[in-house]
PDB file of C-alpha atoms in Angstrom:
ATOM      1  CA  MET A1031      16.298  63.477 -17.341  1.00 41.00           C
ATOM      2  CA  LYS A1032      14.558  62.806 -20.636  1.00 54.00           C
ATOM      3  CA  THR A1033      11.457  60.637 -20.675  1.00 60.00           C
ATOM      4  CA  GLU A1034      10.805  58.297 -23.591  1.00 80.00           C
ATOM      5  CA  VAL A1035       7.790  58.899 -25.793  1.00 83.00           C
ATOM      6  CA  SER A1036       5.554  55.864 -26.373  1.00 89.00           C
ATOM      7  CA  TYR A1037       4.292  55.731 -29.935  1.00 93.00           C
ATOM      8  CA  ILE A1038       1.004  53.963 -30.628  1.00 94.00           C
ATOM      9  CA  LYS A1039       1.469  50.960 -32.903  1.00 92.00           C
ATOM     10  CA  LYS A1040      -0.115  51.261 -36.343  1.00 88.00           C
ATOM     11  CA  ASP A1041      -2.462  48.310 -35.799  1.00 91.00           C
ATOM     12  CA  LYS A1042      -3.751  49.766 -32.506  1.00 93.00           C
ATOM     13  CA  ILE A1043      -4.663  53.290 -33.628  1.00 94.00           C
ATOM     14  CA  ARG A1044      -8.256  52.717 -34.751  1.00 91.00           C
ATOM     15  CA  THR A1045      -9.016  50.576 -31.706  1.00 93.00           C
ATOM     16  CA  TYR A1046      -7.621  53.263 -29.450  1.00 94.00           C
ATOM     17  CA  LEU A1047      -9.774  55.913 -31.161  1.00 95.00           C
ATOM     18  CA  LYS A1048     -12.928  53.788 -31.069  1.00 92.00           C
ATOM     19  CA  LEU A1049     -12.464  53.489 -27.310  1.00 95.00           C
ATOM     20  CA  GLY A1050     -12.913  57.267 -27.110  1.00 95.00           C
ATOM     21  CA  LYS A1051      -9.245  58.173 -26.769  1.00 96.00           C
ATOM     22  CA  LYS A1052      -7.548  60.991 -28.644  1.00 96.00           C
ATOM     23  CA  LEU A1053      -4.144  60.741 -30.269  1.00 97.00           C
ATOM     24  CA  VAL A1054      -1.796  63.509 -31.355  1.00 96.00           C
ATOM     25  CA  GLN A1055       1.214  63.970 -33.589  1.00 95.00           C
ATOM     26  CA  PHE A1056       3.626  66.818 -34.210  1.00 93.00           C
ATOM     27  CA  ALA A1057       3.006  68.255 -37.693  1.00 92.00           C
ATOM     28  CA  LYS A1058       5.399  71.158 -38.247  1.00 91.00           C
ATOM     29  CA  TRP A1059       6.968  74.379 -37.046  1.00 90.00           C
ATOM     30  CA  ASP A1060       5.421  77.281 -38.850  1.00 88.00           C
ATOM     31  CA  ARG A1061       4.605  80.970 -38.647  1.00 88.00           C
ATOM     32  CA  PHE A1062       1.230  82.648 -38.546  1.00 83.00           C
ATOM     33  CA  PHE A1063       1.321  86.363 -39.329  1.00 84.00           C
ATOM     34  CA  GLY A1064       4.926  86.470 -38.153  1.00 89.00           C
ATOM     35  CA  ARG A1065       4.405  84.539 -34.910  1.00 87.00           C
ATOM     36  CA  PRO A1066       6.110  81.139 -34.504  1.00 90.00           C
ATOM     37  CA  THR A1067       3.790  78.147 -34.084  1.00 89.00           C
ATOM     38  CA  PHE A1068       4.072  74.527 -32.989  1.00 89.00           C
ATOM     39  CA  ASP A1069       1.531  72.722 -35.153  1.00 91.00           C
ATOM     40  CA  TRP A1070       0.127  69.309 -34.322  1.00 93.00           C
ATOM     41  CA  ILE A1071      -2.687  67.007 -35.394  1.00 95.00           C
ATOM     42  CA  GLN A1072      -5.335  65.773 -32.978  1.00 95.00           C
ATOM     43  CA  LEU A1073      -7.048  62.582 -34.110  1.00 96.00           C
ATOM     44  CA  GLU A1074     -10.273  61.220 -32.623  1.00 96.00           C
ATOM     45  CA  ALA A1075     -13.301  59.097 -33.460  1.00 96.00           C
ATOM     46  CA  CYS A1076     -16.649  60.793 -34.004  1.00 94.00           C
ATOM     47  CA  LYS A1077     -20.147  59.768 -35.057  1.00 92.00           C
ATOM     48  CA  ASP A1078     -19.258  60.326 -38.727  1.00 86.00           C
ATOM     49  CA  GLY A1079     -16.076  58.227 -38.593  1.00 94.00           C
ATOM     50  CA  PHE A1080     -12.918  60.056 -37.625  1.00 96.00           C
ATOM     51  CA  ARG A1081     -11.875  63.662 -37.126  1.00 95.00           C
ATOM     52  CA  ALA A1082      -8.393  65.089 -37.580  1.00 94.00           C
ATOM     53  CA  THR A1083      -7.777  68.677 -36.522  1.00 92.00           C
ATOM     54  CA  LEU A1084      -4.715  70.787 -37.154  1.00 91.00           C
ATOM     55  CA  MET A1085      -3.955  72.532 -33.879  1.00 90.00           C
ATOM     56  CA  ARG A1086      -1.830  75.618 -34.386  1.00 88.00           C
ATOM     57  CA  SER A1087      -0.353  76.557 -31.021  1.00 89.00           C
ATOM     58  CA  LEU A1088       1.628  79.725 -30.531  1.00 88.00           C
ATOM     59  CA  ASP A1089       5.146  78.718 -29.578  1.00 87.00           C
ATOM     60  CA  GLU A1090       5.124  80.114 -26.053  1.00 86.00           C
ATOM     61  CA  GLY A1091       7.399  77.515 -24.503  1.00 79.00           C
ATOM     62  CA  ASN A1092      10.817  77.618 -22.981  1.00 74.00           C
ATOM     63  CA  ALA A1093      13.017  75.287 -20.907  1.00 70.00           C
ATOM     64  CA  VAL A1094      10.632  75.464 -17.925  1.00 73.00           C
ATOM     65  CA  PHE A1095       7.221  76.022 -19.520  1.00 77.00           C
ATOM     66  CA  ASN A1096       6.562  73.414 -22.204  1.00 77.00           C
ATOM     67  CA  ASP A1097       2.963  72.281 -21.683  1.00 83.00           C
ATOM     68  CA  VAL A1098       1.702  72.482 -25.260  1.00 85.00           C
ATOM     69  CA  TYR A1099      -1.911  72.162 -24.062  1.00 81.00           C
ATOM     70  CA  ALA A1100      -1.505  75.414 -22.125  1.00 84.00           C
ATOM     71  CA  PHE A1101      -0.256  77.343 -25.169  1.00 85.00           C
ATOM     72  CA  HIS A1102      -2.749  79.632 -26.855  1.00 79.00           C
ATOM     73  CA  THR A1103      -4.021  78.263 -30.152  1.00 82.00           C
ATOM     74  CA  LEU A1104      -5.103  80.024 -33.290  1.00 78.00           C
ATOM     75  CA  ASN A1105      -7.937  77.570 -33.903  1.00 69.00           C
ATOM     76  CA  GLU A1106     -10.504  79.965 -32.431  1.00 62.00           C
ATOM     77  CA  GLU A1107      -9.392  82.633 -34.917  1.00 58.00           C
ATOM     78  CA  TRP A1108      -9.738  80.394 -37.982  1.00 53.00           C
ATOM     79  CA  SER A1109     -13.357  81.365 -38.455  1.00 53.00           C
ATOM     80  CA  THR A1110     -11.958  84.758 -39.410  1.00 51.00           C
ATOM     81  CA  TYR A1111      -9.262  83.314 -41.676  1.00 51.00           C
ATOM     82  CA  ASP A1112     -11.175  80.512 -43.411  1.00 51.00           C
ATOM     83  CA  GLU A1113      -9.529  81.238 -46.723  1.00 47.00           C
ATOM     84  CA  LEU A1114      -6.070  80.483 -45.288  1.00 49.00           C
ATOM     85  CA  GLU A1115      -6.483  76.822 -44.303  1.00 59.00           C
ATOM     86  CA  ASN A1116      -8.929  74.043 -43.758  1.00 59.00           C
ATOM     87  CA  PRO A1117      -8.048  73.188 -40.143  1.00 82.00           C
ATOM     88  CA  PHE A1118      -9.909  69.867 -39.874  1.00 88.00           C
ATOM     89  CA  CYS A1119     -11.306  66.872 -41.731  1.00 92.00           C
ATOM     90  CA  ILE A1120     -14.182  64.567 -40.772  1.00 94.00           C
ATOM     91  CA  GLY A1121     -14.820  61.344 -42.648  1.00 95.00           C
ATOM     92  CA  SER A1122     -13.761  57.768 -43.159  1.00 95.00           C
ATOM     93  CA  TRP A1123     -10.319  56.631 -42.083  1.00 93.00           C
ATOM     94  CA  GLU A1124      -9.133  56.906 -45.699  1.00 94.00           C
ATOM     95  CA  GLU A1125     -10.496  60.448 -46.123  1.00 95.00           C
ATOM     96  CA  VAL A1126      -8.934  61.622 -42.866  1.00 94.00           C
ATOM     97  CA  TRP A1127      -5.649  59.875 -43.672  1.00 93.00           C
ATOM     98  CA  ASN A1128      -5.513  61.539 -47.108  1.00 94.00           C
ATOM     99  CA  TRP A1129      -6.170  64.961 -45.554  1.00 93.00           C
ATOM    100  CA  MET A1130      -3.398  64.458 -42.987  1.00 93.00           C
ATOM    101  CA  GLN A1131      -0.861  63.746 -45.723  1.00 93.00           C
ATOM    102  CA  GLN A1132      -0.513  67.473 -46.424  1.00 90.00           C
ATOM    103  CA  TYR A1133       1.265  67.620 -43.052  1.00 89.00           C
ATOM    104  CA  ASN A1134       3.461  64.542 -43.709  1.00 89.00           C
ATOM    105  CA  ILE A1135       1.766  62.587 -40.926  1.00 89.00           C
ATOM    106  CA  GLU A1136       2.987  59.041 -40.327  1.00 87.00           C
ATOM    107  CA  VAL A1137       0.722  56.394 -38.835  1.00 81.00           C
ATOM    108  CA  GLY A1138       3.421  55.104 -36.484  1.00 86.00           C
ATOM    109  CA  GLN A1139       4.127  58.525 -34.963  1.00 92.00           C
ATOM    110  CA  PHE A1140       0.900  59.116 -33.019  1.00 95.00           C
ATOM    111  CA  VAL A1141       1.181  59.439 -29.258  1.00 95.00           C
ATOM    112  CA  LYS A1142      -1.085  59.920 -26.287  1.00 94.00           C
ATOM    113  CA  PRO A1143      -1.802  63.609 -25.591  1.00 93.00           C
ATOM    114  CA  GLU A1144       0.331  63.600 -22.439  1.00 90.00           C
ATOM    115  CA  ASP A1145       3.417  62.856 -24.585  1.00 92.00           C
ATOM    116  CA  LEU A1146       3.013  65.914 -26.804  1.00 90.00           C
ATOM    117  CA  SER A1147       4.927  68.191 -24.432  1.00 88.00           C
ATOM    118  CA  ARG A1148       7.828  65.724 -24.448  1.00 88.00           C
ATOM    119  CA  ILE A1149       7.894  65.879 -28.233  1.00 88.00           C
ATOM    120  CA  TYR A1150       7.836  69.685 -28.125  1.00 85.00           C
ATOM    121  CA  GLN A1151      10.685  69.694 -25.629  1.00 85.00           C
ATOM    122  CA  SER A1152      12.765  67.324 -27.797  1.00 83.00           C
ATOM    123  CA  TYR A1153      12.630  69.843 -30.662  1.00 78.00           C
ATOM    124  CA  LYS A1154      13.684  72.804 -28.511  1.00 72.00           C
TER     125      LYS A1154
END
């Protein structure tokens, strides 16, 4: 039985973030040194405005195990590979939005973190 994903309405995103909540959105399937990844953006408010982080999870899922938050991420390794990508942006809403555009992010496609595994499963 497939569960529906509830997308956060465009006009509610900043309010949601200012209340201390995090939102996520699928970004892309990719490869990192030959290993498949499920890449997603985590968006949150911070003292300097907003923060968007590209989370690059190793695609370790299958039909039974699909908890994206339990997948290993490559974010810890990025300090070694700084020249490859800039994995986050902190700034005003406009600055963060512009940074996210490299991943074709759409405002109306953000979800609560608990829905990310459902999105992953829908692509499998």
